[in-house]
């Protein structure tokens, strides 16, 4: 493979998946500064906000303003999460480059998360795709399969069902598909098996993996997926996000921990790790709590420690 | 490979590597109860304490009493960390089944940690091996190479140097060797490369890998080492332990997170995960702080969550 084929693309999701569960209000200015900082750090894909009901997710009620006021950088795709046609219309007006629709593989989780059956979700996506393909509308369309590796209510999720949803998404005509391990239930063997099956029907450039670190396996699953050909991964600065069913457990895989893994193993991401660390280290003050990411606390391998003074004296 | 060859052996190190940096005094009774609980949970190897100077590590000054009063379970090897000949003599008197000696691959780290050069450490080990091989003494001998994957003061550690130390250890006549990533600097490609080289001169049954999760790569490195044939791994209940140079960062890889990874991927460990979780969930009260392990907070995959009540009502 050439370098481009080995490249790992990180889609930064902290502004959306990270901030959505934070109890504090992050001012619009700070959200814009975060997205702009991420653009400067070298990301090519940023999920910058969502267009859901402000009642459902008040933390992201300023999505329109964020999208309008961020500094667009050439080559960066700014993604908006949308729950329905109304959200899609708002996201298009605000200038989103890509719309991300979400449905769970598990009926129970979809009812809990989206308040409708999977069939109703798919019917709604059909309207959104029709909107996105209208003449004069220039937007990319991504569809996510949440709980693709397990459901916190139902447990195991049948892999054939996930493949059937991939097929349904492709028939709808989306440009990309995300397999999401919404509550961190995936393991590396399962990931390798399912990703292989999905890559048989979808090119790697159109597949995103979204892992949570709920049970400490987030980066293990990234490596497993990468080794069988996946190349695009969601991650959140500081490891923000999380699962309301596992308080205290980690959220999304941490972007700077992932980029460090790539840097150390010679996998190109195009992302500047020192810039990323500087952004991450602002999060505790912004959010009022420590964040799960490890690298911002530990530093990079090359950030060496001074030799203890006692040894100098003894030498 | 048959099942035995696939089995992953976890050496639990929380009673030693975990407790040694805790600022609170853990009463001897609680230490004994912890080791006894670990014996019951199915471990075959437990690093139960150390015999270092009580001034250097006051938290473990009751090593003698712990070793004497734990309930020995058949088939379990109770390991003691020892810094020198005096420690070895104390450990043998207390009934340790195995002595673990430690030297860093990096001279600077060895001076900081052991207050001597690597050459002086090796000379001391020679005396300890002579003691362990005396007629009538029945003890297994393990030697650890700390900072084998990187030094927080010197940075990169030459792999040839690590191989030379493995060779020196084998010439001393030890039974086992541990490669330790003392401050969490290893990456999976490096791990695969170095473990392959070491396994060319040492059987898998004699090699232990000791990873820290300082930069979030602990379990990634376990998988990388396992895939090239390593089978024995140190881990600490709750992910205890840590690096004084990275406050807030994780310590050892977390035993229950590792056992969950094995359970989910069909790798046998012989360890009972529910018992392990029960032990881990006592740690915050025992130590007065949260611990880094994820599984005790998130629960196993099969610990399903109740379906939200609103959905029942709607159904």
Coordinates of C-alpha atoms in Angstrom, one line a residue:
Chain A
X1 CA 0.0 0.0 0.0
X2 CA 1.2 3.5 -0.6
X3 CA 1.2 6.2 2.1
X4 CA -2.2 7.5 1.2
X5 CA -3.7 4.1 1.5
X6 CA -2.2 3.7 5.0
X7 CA -3.3 7.1 6.2
X8 CA -5.7 7.1 9.1
X9 CA -8.4 9.8 8.9
X10 CA -9.7 11.1 12.3
X11 CA -13.1 12.7 12.3
X12 CA -13.2 14.9 15.4
X13 CA -16.5 14.7 17.2
X14 CA -15.9 16.5 20.5
X15 CA -17.9 19.6 19.5
X16 CA -21.0 17.4 19.0
X17 CA -20.7 14.0 20.7
X18 CA -18.4 15.4 23.4
X19 CA -20.3 18.5 24.4
X20 CA -23.8 17.1 24.1
X21 CA -23.8 15.4 27.5
X22 CA -21.9 18.1 29.4
X23 CA -24.1 19.7 32.1
X24 CA -22.4 23.1 31.8
X25 CA -23.2 25.6 29.1
X26 CA -20.2 26.0 26.8
X27 CA -20.5 29.6 25.4
X28 CA -21.0 29.8 21.6
X29 CA -17.7 31.8 21.4
X30 CA -15.8 28.9 23.0
X31 CA -17.5 26.3 20.7
X32 CA -16.4 28.3 17.7
X33 CA -12.9 28.7 19.0
X34 CA -12.7 24.9 19.6
X35 CA -13.8 24.1 16.1
X36 CA -11.5 26.7 14.6
X37 CA -8.6 25.3 16.7
X38 CA -9.4 21.8 15.4
X39 CA -9.4 23.1 11.8
X40 CA -6.0 24.6 12.4
X41 CA -4.6 21.4 14.0
X42 CA -5.1 19.5 10.7
X43 CA -8.3 17.6 10.8
X44 CA -10.1 17.1 7.5
X45 CA -13.4 16.1 9.1
X46 CA -15.1 17.8 12.1
X47 CA -18.5 17.0 13.5
X48 CA -19.1 20.5 14.5
X49 CA -22.6 20.4 16.0
X50 CA -26.1 18.9 15.8
X51 CA -29.5 20.2 14.8
X52 CA -31.7 18.3 17.2
X53 CA -34.5 19.8 19.4
X54 CA -33.1 22.4 21.8
X55 CA -35.3 20.7 24.4
X56 CA -33.7 17.3 23.9
X57 CA -30.1 18.6 23.9
X58 CA -29.9 22.1 25.2
X59 CA -26.1 22.0 25.3
X60 CA -26.0 22.2 21.4
X61 CA -28.9 24.6 20.9
X62 CA -26.6 27.1 19.2
X63 CA -25.6 24.8 16.3
X64 CA -26.8 27.3 13.7
X65 CA -24.6 30.1 15.0
X66 CA -21.6 27.8 15.4
X67 CA -21.8 26.6 11.8
X68 CA -22.3 30.2 10.5
X69 CA -19.4 31.7 12.4
X70 CA -16.6 29.1 12.3
X71 CA -13.7 30.0 10.0
X72 CA -14.0 27.5 7.1
X73 CA -10.7 26.0 6.2
X74 CA -10.2 24.6 2.7
X75 CA -10.3 20.8 2.6
X76 CA -12.2 20.4 5.9
X77 CA -15.6 18.8 5.9
X78 CA -17.9 20.2 8.6
X79 CA -20.4 17.6 9.6
X80 CA -23.8 18.1 11.3
X81 CA -25.7 15.4 13.2
X82 CA -29.4 15.6 12.3
X83 CA -32.3 13.6 13.7
X84 CA -34.9 14.4 11.1
X85 CA -35.9 16.4 8.0
X86 CA -36.4 19.6 10.0
X87 CA -32.8 19.2 11.4
X88 CA -31.5 18.6 7.9
X89 CA -33.1 21.8 6.6
X90 CA -31.6 23.8 9.5
X91 CA -28.2 22.2 8.9
X92 CA -28.3 23.1 5.2
X93 CA -29.2 26.7 6.0
X94 CA -26.4 26.9 8.4
X95 CA -23.9 25.6 5.8
X96 CA -23.1 22.1 6.9
X97 CA -21.0 20.2 4.3
X98 CA -22.3 16.8 5.4
X99 CA -25.4 15.5 7.2
X100 CA -25.1 12.6 9.6
X101 CA -28.2 10.6 10.2
X102 CA -28.4 8.1 13.1
X103 CA -30.4 4.9 13.6
X104 CA -29.7 2.1 16.1
X105 CA -29.3 -1.5 14.9
X106 CA -31.4 -2.4 18.0
X107 CA -35.1 -1.5 18.0
X108 CA -35.1 -1.0 21.7
X109 CA -32.2 1.4 21.6
X110 CA -33.6 3.3 18.6
X111 CA -36.9 3.7 20.5
X112 CA -35.0 5.0 23.5
X113 CA -32.7 7.3 21.5
X114 CA -34.9 8.4 18.6
X115 CA -38.4 7.7 19.9
X116 CA -39.3 5.7 16.9
X117 CA -38.9 2.3 15.3
X118 CA -36.1 1.5 12.9
X119 CA -38.6 1.3 10.1
X120 CA -39.8 4.9 10.8
X121 CA -36.2 6.1 11.0
X122 CA -35.4 4.6 7.6
X123 CA -38.5 6.2 6.1
X124 CA -37.4 9.6 7.5
X125 CA -33.9 9.1 6.0
X126 CA -35.4 8.7 2.6
X127 CA -36.9 12.2 2.9
X128 CA -33.6 13.6 4.0
X129 CA -31.7 11.9 1.1
X130 CA -34.3 13.4 -1.3
X131 CA -33.6 16.8 0.2
X132 CA -29.9 16.4 0.0
X133 CA -30.1 15.3 -3.7
X134 CA -32.2 18.2 -4.8
X135 CA -30.8 20.3 -7.6
X136 CA -28.7 23.1 -6.3
X137 CA -28.1 21.4 -2.9
X138 CA -24.5 20.3 -2.5
X139 CA -24.2 18.2 0.6
X140 CA -22.6 14.8 1.5
X141 CA -24.8 12.3 3.3
X142 CA -23.6 9.9 6.0
X143 CA -25.7 7.4 7.9
X144 CA -24.7 5.9 11.2
X145 CA -25.7 2.5 12.6
X146 CA -25.7 3.0 16.4
X147 CA -25.3 -0.1 18.7
X148 CA -23.8 -1.9 15.8
X149 CA -21.6 -4.0 18.1
X150 CA -24.0 -4.5 21.0
X151 CA -27.1 -2.9 22.7
X152 CA -27.2 -2.1 26.4
X153 CA -30.8 -3.2 26.5
X154 CA -30.9 -6.2 24.2
X155 CA -27.3 -7.4 24.4
X156 CA -25.8 -9.1 21.3
X157 CA -26.7 -7.5 18.0
X158 CA -26.9 -9.9 15.0
X159 CA -24.2 -9.2 12.4
X160 CA -26.6 -10.1 9.6
X161 CA -28.9 -7.3 10.8
X162 CA -26.1 -4.8 10.7
X163 CA -25.3 -5.9 7.1
X164 CA -28.9 -5.6 6.2
X165 CA -28.9 -2.0 7.5
X166 CA -25.7 -1.3 5.5
X167 CA -27.6 -2.6 2.5
X168 CA -30.7 -0.5 3.2
X169 CA -28.5 2.6 3.7
X170 CA -26.7 2.0 0.3
X171 CA -30.0 1.6 -1.4
X172 CA -31.1 4.9 0.0
X173 CA -28.1 6.4 -1.7
X174 CA -25.9 7.7 1.2
X175 CA -22.2 8.6 0.5
X176 CA -20.9 7.1 3.7
X177 CA -21.8 4.8 6.6
X178 CA -20.6 4.8 10.2
X179 CA -20.6 1.7 12.4
X180 CA -20.9 2.9 16.0
X181 CA -20.1 1.1 19.2
X182 CA -22.4 3.4 21.1
X183 CA -21.9 2.0 24.6
X184 CA -18.5 0.4 24.2
X185 CA -19.4 -3.3 23.9
X186 CA -17.2 -4.2 20.9
X187 CA -14.2 -6.5 21.1
X188 CA -11.4 -6.7 18.6
X189 CA -12.3 -10.1 17.1
X190 CA -15.9 -9.0 16.5
X191 CA -14.7 -5.7 15.0
X192 CA -12.3 -7.5 12.6
X193 CA -15.1 -9.9 11.5
X194 CA -17.8 -7.3 11.0
X195 CA -15.5 -4.7 9.4
X196 CA -14.3 -7.3 6.9
X197 CA -17.9 -8.1 6.0
X198 CA -18.9 -4.4 5.6
X199 CA -15.7 -3.6 3.5
X200 CA -16.8 -6.3 1.1
X201 CA -19.8 -4.1 0.1
X202 CA -18.5 -0.6 0.9
X203 CA -15.1 1.1 0.0
X204 CA -12.9 1.9 3.0
X205 CA -13.1 5.6 2.1
X206 CA -16.9 5.5 2.8
X207 CA -16.7 3.7 6.1
X208 CA -16.2 5.3 9.5
X209 CA -15.8 3.4 12.8
X210 CA -17.0 5.1 16.0
X211 CA -15.7 3.4 19.1
X212 CA -16.3 4.3 22.7
X213 CA -13.7 3.4 25.4
X214 CA -16.4 2.4 28.0
X215 CA -14.7 -0.8 28.8
X216 CA -11.1 0.2 28.0
X217 CA -11.1 -1.3 24.5
X218 CA -11.5 1.7 22.3
X219 CA -8.0 1.8 20.8
X220 CA -7.7 -2.0 20.7
X221 CA -10.8 -1.9 18.4
X222 CA -9.3 0.9 16.3
X223 CA -6.2 -1.3 15.7
X224 CA -8.3 -4.3 14.9
X225 CA -10.4 -2.4 12.4
X226 CA -7.4 -0.7 10.8
X227 CA -5.6 -4.0 10.4
X228 CA -8.5 -5.3 8.2
X229 CA -8.6 -2.2 6.1
X230 CA -10.8 0.5 7.9
X231 CA -9.2 3.9 7.6
X232 CA -11.6 6.5 9.1
X233 CA -12.3 6.8 12.8
X234 CA -14.4 9.1 15.0
X235 CA -12.6 10.4 18.1
X236 CA -13.2 13.1 20.6
X237 CA -10.7 15.5 22.1
X238 CA -9.9 14.6 25.7
X239 CA -12.0 11.4 25.3
X240 CA -15.2 13.5 25.9
X241 CA -18.6 12.0 25.6
X242 CA -19.8 9.0 27.3
X243 CA -22.7 6.7 28.1
X244 CA -25.4 7.8 30.4
X245 CA -25.6 4.1 31.5
X246 CA -22.0 4.0 32.7
X247 CA -21.3 7.0 34.8
X248 CA -17.6 7.5 35.4
X249 CA -16.7 5.3 32.5
X250 CA -14.9 6.8 29.5
X251 CA -16.6 8.2 26.5
X252 CA -15.4 8.3 22.9
X253 CA -11.9 7.2 22.2
X254 CA -9.6 10.1 22.9
X255 CA -8.3 11.9 19.8
X256 CA -4.9 12.8 21.1
X257 CA -4.3 9.3 22.5
X258 CA -5.2 7.9 19.0
X259 CA -3.0 10.4 17.2
X260 CA -0.1 9.6 19.5
X261 CA -0.7 5.9 18.7
X262 CA -0.5 6.7 15.0
X263 CA 2.6 8.9 15.4
X264 CA 4.4 6.3 17.4
X265 CA 3.6 3.5 15.0
X266 CA 4.3 5.6 11.8
X267 CA 0.7 5.9 10.6
X268 CA 0.1 9.3 9.1
X269 CA -2.9 11.4 10.2
X270 CA -1.9 14.9 9.1
X271 CA -2.8 16.1 12.6
X272 CA -0.4 18.2 14.7
X273 CA -0.2 16.6 18.1
X274 CA 1.3 19.5 20.0
X275 CA -1.6 21.7 18.8
X276 CA -4.0 19.0 19.7
X277 CA -2.6 18.7 23.2
X278 CA -2.8 22.5 23.7
X279 CA -6.5 22.3 22.8
X280 CA -7.2 19.3 25.0
X281 CA -5.5 20.9 28.0
X282 CA -8.0 23.7 27.9
X283 CA -11.0 21.3 28.3
X284 CA -10.9 20.9 32.1
X285 CA -11.2 24.7 32.6
X286 CA -13.9 24.9 29.9
X287 CA -16.0 22.0 31.3
X288 CA -15.2 22.2 35.0
X289 CA -13.9 18.6 35.3
X290 CA -11.0 16.4 34.4
X291 CA -11.3 14.5 31.1
X292 CA -10.5 10.8 30.5
X293 CA -7.8 11.3 27.8
X294 CA -4.4 10.1 29.0
X295 CA -1.9 11.8 26.7
X296 CA -2.7 15.3 27.9
X297 CA -1.8 14.2 31.4
X298 CA 1.2 12.0 30.6
X299 CA 2.7 14.0 27.7
X300 CA 4.2 12.5 24.6
X301 CA 7.1 9.9 24.8
X302 CA 9.5 12.6 23.5
X303 CA 8.5 15.0 26.3
X304 CA 11.3 13.7 28.5
X305 CA 11.5 14.3 32.2
X306 CA 14.5 16.1 33.9
X307 CA 17.0 13.7 35.5
X308 CA 16.5 13.8 39.3
X309 CA 18.7 16.4 40.9
X310 CA 20.1 13.9 43.4
X311 CA 21.7 12.0 40.5
X312 CA 23.4 15.0 39.2
X313 CA 24.9 15.6 42.6
X314 CA 26.0 12.0 42.8
X315 CA 27.5 11.8 39.3
Chain B
X1 CA -2.7 -24.4 19.0
X2 CA -4.6 -26.2 21.7
X3 CA -6.4 -24.3 24.4
X4 CA -3.5 -24.5 26.8
X5 CA -1.3 -22.8 24.3
X6 CA -3.8 -20.0 23.8
X7 CA -4.4 -19.4 27.5
X8 CA -3.4 -16.0 28.8
X9 CA -1.9 -16.0 32.2
X10 CA -2.5 -12.9 34.3
X11 CA -0.1 -12.1 37.1
X12 CA -1.9 -9.9 39.5
X13 CA 0.4 -7.1 40.8
X14 CA -2.0 -4.8 42.7
X15 CA -0.8 -5.8 46.2
X16 CA 2.7 -4.8 45.2
X17 CA 2.9 -2.4 42.2
X18 CA -0.6 -1.1 42.9
X19 CA -0.3 -0.3 46.6
X20 CA 3.3 0.9 46.7
X21 CA 2.5 4.4 45.6
X22 CA -0.7 4.8 47.6
X23 CA -0.4 7.6 50.2
X24 CA -2.9 6.0 52.6
X25 CA -1.9 3.1 54.8
X26 CA -3.7 -0.1 53.9
X27 CA -4.0 -2.1 57.0
X28 CA -2.3 -5.5 57.0
X29 CA -5.6 -7.3 57.4
X30 CA -6.9 -5.6 54.3
X31 CA -3.8 -6.5 52.3
X32 CA -4.2 -10.2 53.3
X33 CA -7.9 -10.1 52.5
X34 CA -7.0 -8.7 49.1
X35 CA -4.5 -11.4 48.3
X36 CA -6.8 -14.1 49.6
X37 CA -9.6 -12.8 47.4
X38 CA -7.3 -12.8 44.4
X39 CA -6.3 -16.4 45.2
X40 CA -10.0 -17.4 45.2
X41 CA -10.8 -15.5 42.0
X42 CA -8.5 -17.9 40.1
X43 CA -5.1 -16.3 39.6
X44 CA -2.2 -18.6 39.4
X45 CA 0.4 -15.9 40.0
X46 CA 0.1 -13.0 42.5
X47 CA 2.8 -10.5 43.3
X48 CA 1.9 -10.2 46.9
X49 CA 4.4 -7.7 48.3
X50 CA 7.9 -6.4 48.3
X51 CA 10.9 -6.6 50.6
X52 CA 12.4 -3.2 50.1
X53 CA 13.5 -0.8 52.7
X54 CA 10.5 0.4 54.8
X55 CA 11.9 3.9 54.5
X56 CA 11.8 3.7 50.7
X57 CA 8.3 2.3 50.5
X58 CA 6.5 2.5 53.8
X59 CA 3.2 1.4 52.3
X60 CA 4.6 -2.2 52.0
X61 CA 6.6 -2.4 55.2
X62 CA 4.4 -5.3 56.4
X63 CA 5.4 -7.6 53.5
X64 CA 6.7 -10.3 56.0
X65 CA 3.4 -10.5 57.8
X66 CA 1.3 -10.5 54.6
X67 CA 3.3 -13.4 53.2
X68 CA 3.1 -15.3 56.4
X69 CA -0.6 -14.9 57.0
X70 CA -2.2 -15.2 53.5
X71 CA -4.1 -18.5 52.9
X72 CA -1.9 -20.4 50.4
X73 CA -3.9 -21.9 47.6
X74 CA -2.6 -24.9 45.7
X75 CA -1.3 -24.0 42.3
X76 CA -0.8 -20.3 43.1
X77 CA 2.7 -18.8 42.9
X78 CA 3.1 -16.0 45.4
X79 CA 5.8 -13.6 44.1
X80 CA 7.9 -11.1 46.1
X81 CA 9.7 -8.1 44.6
X82 CA 13.1 -7.8 46.1
X83 CA 15.7 -5.0 45.6
X84 CA 18.8 -6.8 46.9
X85 CA 20.2 -9.8 48.8
X86 CA 18.8 -8.7 52.2
X87 CA 15.3 -8.4 50.6
X88 CA 15.8 -11.9 49.1
X89 CA 16.6 -13.3 52.5
X90 CA 13.6 -11.7 54.1
X91 CA 11.3 -12.9 51.3
X92 CA 12.6 -16.5 51.6
X93 CA 12.0 -16.4 55.4
X94 CA 8.5 -15.1 54.8
X95 CA 7.8 -18.0 52.4
X96 CA 7.8 -16.3 48.9
X97 CA 7.5 -18.8 46.1
X98 CA 9.3 -16.6 43.6
X99 CA 11.7 -13.7 43.8
X100 CA 11.4 -10.9 41.3
X101 CA 14.5 -8.7 40.8
X102 CA 14.4 -5.4 38.9
X103 CA 16.9 -3.5 36.9
X104 CA 16.2 -0.8 34.3
X105 CA 17.5 -1.0 30.7
X106 CA 18.3 2.7 31.0
X107 CA 21.3 3.6 33.3
X108 CA 19.7 6.9 34.3
X109 CA 16.4 5.2 35.3
X110 CA 18.3 2.5 37.2
X111 CA 20.2 5.1 39.1
X112 CA 17.0 7.0 39.9
X113 CA 15.1 3.8 40.9
X114 CA 17.7 1.6 42.4
X115 CA 20.4 4.1 43.3
X116 CA 23.1 2.1 41.4
X117 CA 24.5 1.4 38.0
X118 CA 23.2 -1.5 35.9
X119 CA 26.5 -3.3 36.3
X120 CA 26.1 -3.1 40.1
X121 CA 22.5 -4.4 39.8
X122 CA 23.6 -7.4 37.8
X123 CA 26.4 -8.2 40.3
X124 CA 23.8 -8.1 43.1
X125 CA 21.5 -10.4 41.1
X126 CA 24.3 -12.9 40.9
X127 CA 24.4 -13.1 44.7
X128 CA 20.6 -13.5 44.8
X129 CA 20.7 -16.3 42.3
X130 CA 23.4 -18.0 44.3
X131 CA 21.1 -17.8 47.4
X132 CA 18.1 -19.1 45.5
X133 CA 20.0 -22.1 44.1
X134 CA 21.4 -23.2 47.5
X135 CA 20.6 -26.8 48.4
X136 CA 17.4 -26.9 50.4
X137 CA 16.1 -23.6 49.0
X138 CA 13.1 -24.0 46.7
X139 CA 12.3 -20.7 45.0
X140 CA 11.7 -19.6 41.5
X141 CA 13.7 -16.6 40.2
X142 CA 12.4 -13.9 37.9
X143 CA 14.3 -10.8 36.6
X144 CA 12.6 -7.7 35.3
X145 CA 13.9 -5.3 32.7
X146 CA 12.3 -2.0 33.6
X147 CA 12.1 0.8 30.9
X148 CA 12.5 -1.9 28.3
X149 CA 10.3 0.1 25.8
X150 CA 11.5 3.6 26.7
X151 CA 13.0 5.7 29.5
X152 CA 11.3 8.9 30.8
X153 CA 14.8 10.5 31.1
X154 CA 16.7 9.1 28.2
X155 CA 13.9 8.5 25.7
X156 CA 14.4 5.7 23.2
X157 CA 15.9 2.5 24.6
X158 CA 18.0 0.5 22.1
X159 CA 16.5 -3.0 21.4
X160 CA 19.9 -4.6 21.2
X161 CA 20.6 -3.4 24.7
X162 CA 17.3 -5.1 25.9
X163 CA 18.4 -8.3 24.2
X164 CA 21.8 -8.1 25.8
X165 CA 20.2 -7.8 29.2
X166 CA 17.9 -10.8 28.4
X167 CA 21.1 -12.7 27.6
X168 CA 22.8 -11.6 30.8
X169 CA 19.8 -12.7 32.8
X170 CA 19.7 -16.1 31.1
X171 CA 23.5 -16.5 31.8
X172 CA 22.7 -15.7 35.5
X173 CA 20.3 -18.6 35.4
X174 CA 16.9 -17.0 36.2
X175 CA 13.7 -19.0 35.5
X176 CA 11.8 -16.1 34.0
X177 CA 12.1 -12.6 32.5
X178 CA 9.8 -9.7 32.5
X179 CA 9.9 -6.9 30.0
X180 CA 8.4 -3.8 31.7
X181 CA 7.1 -0.7 30.1
X182 CA 7.5 1.2 33.3
X183 CA 6.2 4.6 32.2
X184 CA 3.9 3.5 29.4
X185 CA 6.0 4.4 26.4
X186 CA 5.5 1.3 24.3
X187 CA 3.6 1.1 21.1
X188 CA 2.2 -2.0 19.5
X189 CA 4.6 -2.2 16.5
X190 CA 7.6 -1.9 18.8
X191 CA 6.1 -4.5 21.2
X192 CA 5.5 -7.0 18.4
X193 CA 9.1 -6.5 17.1
X194 CA 10.8 -6.8 20.5
X195 CA 8.7 -9.7 21.8
X196 CA 9.4 -11.6 18.6
X197 CA 13.1 -11.1 19.2
X198 CA 13.0 -12.1 22.9
X199 CA 10.8 -15.2 22.1
X200 CA 13.6 -16.4 19.8
X201 CA 15.8 -16.9 22.9
X202 CA 13.2 -17.5 25.7
X203 CA 10.1 -19.8 25.8
X204 CA 6.8 -18.0 26.1
X205 CA 6.2 -19.7 29.4
X206 CA 9.2 -17.8 30.9
X207 CA 8.3 -14.4 29.5
X208 CA 6.1 -11.8 31.2
X209 CA 5.0 -8.5 29.7
X210 CA 4.4 -5.7 32.1
X211 CA 2.5 -2.8 30.5
X212 CA 1.3 0.5 31.9
X213 CA -1.6 2.4 30.5
X214 CA 0.0 5.8 30.9
X215 CA -0.8 6.9 27.3
X216 CA -3.9 4.7 26.8
X217 CA -2.1 1.9 25.0
X218 CA -1.8 -0.8 27.7
X219 CA -4.3 -3.2 26.2
X220 CA -3.3 -2.4 22.6
X221 CA 0.2 -3.6 23.6
X222 CA -1.1 -6.7 25.3
X223 CA -2.9 -7.7 22.1
X224 CA 0.2 -7.0 20.0
X225 CA 2.4 -9.1 22.3
X226 CA -0.2 -11.9 22.5
X227 CA -0.5 -12.1 18.7
X228 CA 3.2 -12.8 18.4
X229 CA 3.2 -15.4 21.1
X230 CA 3.5 -13.8 24.5
X231 CA 1.2 -15.5 27.0
X232 CA 1.9 -14.0 30.5
X233 CA 1.0 -10.5 31.5
X234 CA 1.1 -8.4 34.6
X235 CA -2.0 -6.4 35.5
X236 CA -3.3 -4.6 38.5
X237 CA -6.8 -4.7 40.0
X238 CA -8.6 -1.4 39.2
X239 CA -5.6 -0.3 37.1
X240 CA -3.8 0.7 40.3
X241 CA -0.2 1.9 40.3
X242 CA 1.2 4.6 38.1
X243 CA 4.0 6.8 37.3
X244 CA 5.2 9.6 39.6
X245 CA 6.1 11.5 36.4
X246 CA 2.5 11.5 35.0
X247 CA 0.1 12.5 37.8
X248 CA -3.4 11.7 36.9
X249 CA -2.4 9.3 34.2
X250 CA -3.3 5.6 34.5
X251 CA -1.1 3.1 36.1
X252 CA -0.8 -0.6 35.3
X253 CA -3.1 -2.1 32.9
X254 CA -6.3 -3.0 34.7
X255 CA -6.9 -6.7 35.4
X256 CA -10.6 -6.7 35.1
X257 CA -10.5 -4.8 31.8
X258 CA -7.9 -7.3 30.5
X259 CA -9.9 -10.3 31.7
X260 CA -13.1 -8.9 30.1
X261 CA -11.2 -8.5 26.8
X262 CA -10.1 -12.1 27.1
X263 CA -13.6 -13.3 28.0
X264 CA -15.2 -11.4 25.1
X265 CA -12.7 -12.7 22.6
X266 CA -12.7 -16.3 23.8
X267 CA -9.2 -16.4 25.4
X268 CA -9.1 -18.4 28.6
X269 CA -7.6 -17.0 31.7
X270 CA -9.2 -19.2 34.4
X271 CA -10.2 -16.0 36.3
X272 CA -13.7 -15.4 37.5
X273 CA -14.7 -12.0 36.3
X274 CA -17.6 -11.4 38.7
X275 CA -15.4 -12.2 41.7
X276 CA -12.8 -9.9 40.3
X277 CA -15.3 -7.0 39.9
X278 CA -16.4 -7.5 43.4
X279 CA -12.8 -7.1 44.6
X280 CA -12.2 -4.1 42.4
X281 CA -15.3 -2.3 43.6
X282 CA -14.0 -2.4 47.1
X283 CA -10.8 -0.4 46.1
X284 CA -12.2 3.2 46.2
X285 CA -13.3 2.8 49.8
X286 CA -10.0 1.1 50.7
X287 CA -7.9 3.7 49.1
X288 CA -10.0 6.8 49.3
X289 CA -10.1 7.6 45.6
X290 CA -11.5 6.4 42.3
X291 CA -9.4 4.0 40.3
X292 CA -8.7 4.1 36.6
X293 CA -10.2 0.7 35.6
X294 CA -13.2 1.0 33.3
X295 CA -15.1 -2.3 33.7
X296 CA -15.9 -1.9 37.4
X297 CA -17.8 1.3 36.4
X298 CA -19.3 0.2 33.2
X299 CA -20.1 -3.4 34.0
X300 CA -19.7 -6.4 31.7
X301 CA -21.5 -6.5 28.3
X302 CA -23.9 -9.0 29.7
X303 CA -24.9 -6.8 32.6
X304 CA -27.8 -5.3 30.5
X305 CA -29.6 -2.2 31.5
X306 CA -33.3 -2.0 32.1
X307 CA -35.4 -0.8 29.2
X308 CA -36.5 2.8 29.9
X309 CA -39.9 2.9 31.6
X310 CA -41.3 5.4 29.0
X311 CA -40.9 2.7 26.3
X312 CA -42.8 0.2 28.3
X313 CA -45.6 2.7 28.7
X314 CA -45.6 3.4 25.0
X315 CA -45.5 -0.2 23.8

